[in-house]
């Protein structure tokens, strides 16, 4: 065995695995929430250019919160609009922490990041710009402790 190969092999495997994951990502974008307080009237909108109408995709929502977020869960109203104007709205609820207050996802210090599965094996039947709007559905007008909201779309394997 060549000297130094043992140290290089794990690095090469890591680079291969991370590049394989990135190749499947078709779209990712986040919107920062002003003042870390998400007003119910503030509806982040994401424009997703679609050219592939044959492949299946997995769609996730991205959420970054801080310790000042007062709840263990969150509700979303997600509206998807096709290029030809057809709209569909989903009401979603996600658990962000367990009953003991341990946050799901990953985080460091005050920040908690979650990738929340939205739809799997979706195909886009029409080429063009699709729009995804995300509104919080909590019972208060201003939701404190939300830093960013986003969308991630990957090709399904």
PDB file of C-alpha atoms in Angstrom:
ATOM      1  CA  UNK A   1       0.000   0.000   0.000  1.00  0.00           C
ATOM      2  CA  UNK A   2       1.203   3.497  -0.802  1.00  0.00           C
ATOM      3  CA  UNK A   3       2.204   5.566   2.211  1.00  0.00           C
ATOM      4  CA  UNK A   4      -0.400   8.229   3.086  1.00  0.00           C
ATOM      5  CA  UNK A   5      -3.243   6.490   1.213  1.00  0.00           C
ATOM      6  CA  UNK A   6      -5.090   5.697   4.465  1.00  0.00           C
ATOM      7  CA  UNK A   7      -5.493   9.423   5.178  1.00  0.00           C
ATOM      8  CA  UNK A   8      -6.571  10.327   1.645  1.00  0.00           C
ATOM      9  CA  UNK A   9      -9.204   7.611   1.157  1.00  0.00           C
ATOM     10  CA  UNK A  10     -11.783   8.957   3.664  1.00  0.00           C
ATOM     11  CA  UNK A  11     -11.467  12.450   2.170  1.00  0.00           C
ATOM     12  CA  UNK A  12     -12.037  11.107  -1.352  1.00  0.00           C
ATOM     13  CA  UNK A  13     -15.085   9.085  -0.229  1.00  0.00           C
ATOM     14  CA  UNK A  14     -16.554  12.166   1.507  1.00  0.00           C
ATOM     15  CA  UNK A  15     -16.078  14.319  -1.612  1.00  0.00           C
ATOM     16  CA  UNK A  16     -17.681  11.655  -3.809  1.00  0.00           C
ATOM     17  CA  UNK A  17     -20.706  11.264  -1.530  1.00  0.00           C
ATOM     18  CA  UNK A  18     -21.326  14.991  -1.126  1.00  0.00           C
ATOM     19  CA  UNK A  19     -20.999  15.651  -4.856  1.00  0.00           C
ATOM     20  CA  UNK A  20     -23.458  12.828  -5.589  1.00  0.00           C
ATOM     21  CA  UNK A  21     -26.015  14.448  -3.260  1.00  0.00           C
ATOM     22  CA  UNK A  22     -25.594  17.894  -4.816  1.00  0.00           C
ATOM     23  CA  UNK A  23     -26.123  16.553  -8.357  1.00  0.00           C
ATOM     24  CA  UNK A  24     -29.672  15.519  -7.442  1.00  0.00           C
ATOM     25  CA  UNK A  25     -30.615  19.002  -6.235  1.00  0.00           C
ATOM     26  CA  UNK A  26     -32.672  20.742  -8.926  1.00  0.00           C
ATOM     27  CA  UNK A  27     -33.640  23.843  -6.958  1.00  0.00           C
ATOM     28  CA  UNK A  28     -32.971  25.317  -3.534  1.00  0.00           C
ATOM     29  CA  UNK A  29     -33.723  28.779  -2.222  1.00  0.00           C
ATOM     30  CA  UNK A  30     -34.533  30.439   1.082  1.00  0.00           C
ATOM     31  CA  UNK A  31     -36.137  33.715   2.072  1.00  0.00           C
ATOM     32  CA  UNK A  32     -34.954  35.536   5.156  1.00  0.00           C
ATOM     33  CA  UNK A  33     -37.625  36.686   7.583  1.00  0.00           C
ATOM     34  CA  UNK A  34     -37.257  40.363   8.509  1.00  0.00           C
ATOM     35  CA  UNK A  35     -36.598  40.941  12.187  1.00  0.00           C
ATOM     36  CA  UNK A  36     -36.811  37.182  12.819  1.00  0.00           C
ATOM     37  CA  UNK A  37     -40.589  37.617  13.187  1.00  0.00           C
ATOM     38  CA  UNK A  38     -42.764  36.078  10.475  1.00  0.00           C
ATOM     39  CA  UNK A  39     -45.910  38.140   9.923  1.00  0.00           C
ATOM     40  CA  UNK A  40     -48.895  36.177   8.628  1.00  0.00           C
ATOM     41  CA  UNK A  41     -49.168  38.601   5.679  1.00  0.00           C
ATOM     42  CA  UNK A  42     -45.513  37.963   4.729  1.00  0.00           C
ATOM     43  CA  UNK A  43     -45.718  35.100   2.222  1.00  0.00           C
ATOM     44  CA  UNK A  44     -42.346  34.067   0.771  1.00  0.00           C
ATOM     45  CA  UNK A  45     -42.660  33.097  -2.877  1.00  0.00           C
ATOM     46  CA  UNK A  46     -40.262  30.870  -4.815  1.00  0.00           C
ATOM     47  CA  UNK A  47     -40.126  30.632  -8.597  1.00  0.00           C
ATOM     48  CA  UNK A  48     -38.996  27.191  -9.740  1.00  0.00           C
ATOM     49  CA  UNK A  49     -37.955  26.874 -13.399  1.00  0.00           C
ATOM     50  CA  UNK A  50     -38.981  23.434 -14.686  1.00  0.00           C
ATOM     51  CA  UNK A  51     -37.625  21.902 -17.894  1.00  0.00           C
ATOM     52  CA  UNK A  52     -37.860  18.216 -16.962  1.00  0.00           C
ATOM     53  CA  UNK A  53     -41.416  16.874 -17.191  1.00  0.00           C
ATOM     54  CA  UNK A  54     -40.402  13.193 -17.061  1.00  0.00           C
ATOM     55  CA  UNK A  55     -38.429  12.744 -13.827  1.00  0.00           C
ATOM     56  CA  UNK A  56     -39.904  12.379 -10.364  1.00  0.00           C
ATOM     57  CA  UNK A  57     -38.853  14.850  -7.696  1.00  0.00           C
ATOM     58  CA  UNK A  58     -38.901  15.098  -3.912  1.00  0.00           C
ATOM     59  CA  UNK A  59     -39.868  18.475  -2.460  1.00  0.00           C
ATOM     60  CA  UNK A  60     -38.859  19.602   1.031  1.00  0.00           C
ATOM     61  CA  UNK A  61     -39.496  22.775   2.959  1.00  0.00           C
ATOM     62  CA  UNK A  62     -36.591  24.381   4.789  1.00  0.00           C
ATOM     63  CA  UNK A  63     -36.988  26.112   8.131  1.00  0.00           C
ATOM     64  CA  UNK A  64     -34.468  27.873  10.334  1.00  0.00           C
ATOM     65  CA  UNK A  65     -35.602  28.978  13.777  1.00  0.00           C
ATOM     66  CA  UNK A  66     -34.034  30.299  16.941  1.00  0.00           C
ATOM     67  CA  UNK A  67     -34.524  29.474  20.589  1.00  0.00           C
ATOM     68  CA  UNK A  68     -37.075  32.288  20.848  1.00  0.00           C
ATOM     69  CA  UNK A  69     -39.479  30.278  18.672  1.00  0.00           C
ATOM     70  CA  UNK A  70     -42.265  29.609  21.215  1.00  0.00           C
ATOM     71  CA  UNK A  71     -43.814  26.363  19.918  1.00  0.00           C
ATOM     72  CA  UNK A  72     -42.931  22.689  19.313  1.00  0.00           C
ATOM     73  CA  UNK A  73     -44.754  22.656  15.976  1.00  0.00           C
ATOM     74  CA  UNK A  74     -45.623  24.810  12.998  1.00  0.00           C
ATOM     75  CA  UNK A  75     -48.455  24.967  10.472  1.00  0.00           C
ATOM     76  CA  UNK A  76     -47.955  26.010   6.860  1.00  0.00           C
ATOM     77  CA  UNK A  77     -50.266  26.874   3.989  1.00  0.00           C
ATOM     78  CA  UNK A  78     -48.316  25.957   0.850  1.00  0.00           C
ATOM     79  CA  UNK A  79     -49.739  27.067  -2.497  1.00  0.00           C
ATOM     80  CA  UNK A  80     -48.255  25.706  -5.709  1.00  0.00           C
ATOM     81  CA  UNK A  81     -49.126  27.464  -8.971  1.00  0.00           C
ATOM     82  CA  UNK A  82     -48.334  25.875 -12.343  1.00  0.00           C
ATOM     83  CA  UNK A  83     -47.229  27.892 -15.389  1.00  0.00           C
ATOM     84  CA  UNK A  84     -50.773  27.587 -16.794  1.00  0.00           C
ATOM     85  CA  UNK A  85     -52.283  29.096 -13.620  1.00  0.00           C
ATOM     86  CA  UNK A  86     -53.623  26.003 -11.857  1.00  0.00           C
ATOM     87  CA  UNK A  87     -53.274  26.269  -8.085  1.00  0.00           C
ATOM     88  CA  UNK A  88     -53.306  23.795  -5.260  1.00  0.00           C
ATOM     89  CA  UNK A  89     -53.028  24.660  -1.555  1.00  0.00           C
ATOM     90  CA  UNK A  90     -51.957  22.234   1.163  1.00  0.00           C
ATOM     91  CA  UNK A  91     -52.284  22.711   4.914  1.00  0.00           C
ATOM     92  CA  UNK A  92     -49.300  21.114   6.644  1.00  0.00           C
ATOM     93  CA  UNK A  93     -48.284  20.595  10.244  1.00  0.00           C
ATOM     94  CA  UNK A  94     -44.799  19.632  11.395  1.00  0.00           C
ATOM     95  CA  UNK A  95     -43.362  18.774  14.792  1.00  0.00           C
ATOM     96  CA  UNK A  96     -40.161  20.758  15.397  1.00  0.00           C
ATOM     97  CA  UNK A  97     -39.247  19.407  18.835  1.00  0.00           C
ATOM     98  CA  UNK A  98     -40.132  16.462  21.044  1.00  0.00           C
ATOM     99  CA  UNK A  99     -42.203  16.682  24.239  1.00  0.00           C
ATOM    100  CA  UNK A 100     -39.040  17.368  26.272  1.00  0.00           C
ATOM    101  CA  UNK A 101     -38.127  20.364  24.105  1.00  0.00           C
ATOM    102  CA  UNK A 102     -35.317  18.684  22.148  1.00  0.00           C
ATOM    103  CA  UNK A 103     -35.253  20.193  18.668  1.00  0.00           C
ATOM    104  CA  UNK A 104     -35.297  17.958  15.605  1.00  0.00           C
ATOM    105  CA  UNK A 105     -32.969  18.611  12.689  1.00  0.00           C
ATOM    106  CA  UNK A 106     -29.568  20.058  13.216  1.00  0.00           C
ATOM    107  CA  UNK A 107     -28.419  23.163  14.910  1.00  0.00           C
ATOM    108  CA  UNK A 108     -25.684  25.047  16.605  1.00  0.00           C
ATOM    109  CA  UNK A 109     -26.162  27.443  19.474  1.00  0.00           C
ATOM    110  CA  UNK A 110     -29.386  29.386  18.999  1.00  0.00           C
ATOM    111  CA  UNK A 111     -30.122  28.159  15.457  1.00  0.00           C
ATOM    112  CA  UNK A 112     -32.180  25.088  14.545  1.00  0.00           C
ATOM    113  CA  UNK A 113     -32.360  23.937  10.900  1.00  0.00           C
ATOM    114  CA  UNK A 114     -34.901  21.470   9.602  1.00  0.00           C
ATOM    115  CA  UNK A 115     -35.613  19.961   6.226  1.00  0.00           C
ATOM    116  CA  UNK A 116     -39.295  19.036   6.285  1.00  0.00           C
ATOM    117  CA  UNK A 117     -40.561  16.537   3.702  1.00  0.00           C
ATOM    118  CA  UNK A 118     -43.429  17.990   1.682  1.00  0.00           C
ATOM    119  CA  UNK A 119     -44.092  15.782  -1.362  1.00  0.00           C
ATOM    120  CA  UNK A 120     -42.251  12.751  -2.761  1.00  0.00           C
ATOM    121  CA  UNK A 121     -42.154  11.324  -6.294  1.00  0.00           C
ATOM    122  CA  UNK A 122     -43.760  14.394  -7.834  1.00  0.00           C
ATOM    123  CA  UNK A 123     -43.475  15.066 -11.531  1.00  0.00           C
ATOM    124  CA  UNK A 124     -44.107  18.451 -13.066  1.00  0.00           C
ATOM    125  CA  UNK A 125     -46.445  17.911 -16.056  1.00  0.00           C
ATOM    126  CA  UNK A 126     -45.865  21.378 -17.566  1.00  0.00           C
ATOM    127  CA  UNK A 127     -42.583  23.117 -18.448  1.00  0.00           C
ATOM    128  CA  UNK A 128     -42.089  26.674 -17.276  1.00  0.00           C
ATOM    129  CA  UNK A 129     -41.963  28.636 -14.056  1.00  0.00           C
ATOM    130  CA  UNK A 130     -43.827  27.070 -11.142  1.00  0.00           C
ATOM    131  CA  UNK A 131     -44.452  29.177  -8.047  1.00  0.00           C
ATOM    132  CA  UNK A 132     -44.462  27.931  -4.469  1.00  0.00           C
ATOM    133  CA  UNK A 133     -45.811  30.290  -1.788  1.00  0.00           C
ATOM    134  CA  UNK A 134     -45.415  29.520   1.924  1.00  0.00           C
ATOM    135  CA  UNK A 135     -47.525  31.176   4.601  1.00  0.00           C
ATOM    136  CA  UNK A 136     -47.393  30.280   8.262  1.00  0.00           C
ATOM    137  CA  UNK A 137     -50.692  28.976   9.601  1.00  0.00           C
ATOM    138  CA  UNK A 138     -50.248  29.577  13.301  1.00  0.00           C
ATOM    139  CA  UNK A 139     -53.037  31.318  15.244  1.00  0.00           C
ATOM    140  CA  UNK A 140     -51.010  34.448  15.889  1.00  0.00           C
ATOM    141  CA  UNK A 141     -50.247  37.250  13.449  1.00  0.00           C
ATOM    142  CA  UNK A 142     -46.536  37.550  14.208  1.00  0.00           C
ATOM    143  CA  UNK A 143     -44.502  34.390  14.715  1.00  0.00           C
ATOM    144  CA  UNK A 144     -41.266  35.162  16.589  1.00  0.00           C
ATOM    145  CA  UNK A 145     -38.021  33.251  16.202  1.00  0.00           C
ATOM    146  CA  UNK A 146     -38.252  32.320  12.507  1.00  0.00           C
ATOM    147  CA  UNK A 147     -35.076  33.206  10.611  1.00  0.00           C
ATOM    148  CA  UNK A 148     -35.550  31.643   7.152  1.00  0.00           C
ATOM    149  CA  UNK A 149     -38.063  29.629   5.137  1.00  0.00           C
ATOM    150  CA  UNK A 150     -37.231  27.834   1.912  1.00  0.00           C
ATOM    151  CA  UNK A 151     -37.799  25.137  -0.674  1.00  0.00           C
ATOM    152  CA  UNK A 152     -35.521  22.319  -1.847  1.00  0.00           C
ATOM    153  CA  UNK A 153     -36.303  20.111  -4.839  1.00  0.00           C
ATOM    154  CA  UNK A 154     -34.266  17.015  -5.679  1.00  0.00           C
ATOM    155  CA  UNK A 155     -34.571  14.380  -8.359  1.00  0.00           C
ATOM    156  CA  UNK A 156     -36.011  11.236  -6.808  1.00  0.00           C
ATOM    157  CA  UNK A 157     -33.750   8.219  -6.976  1.00  0.00           C
TER     158      UNK A 157
END
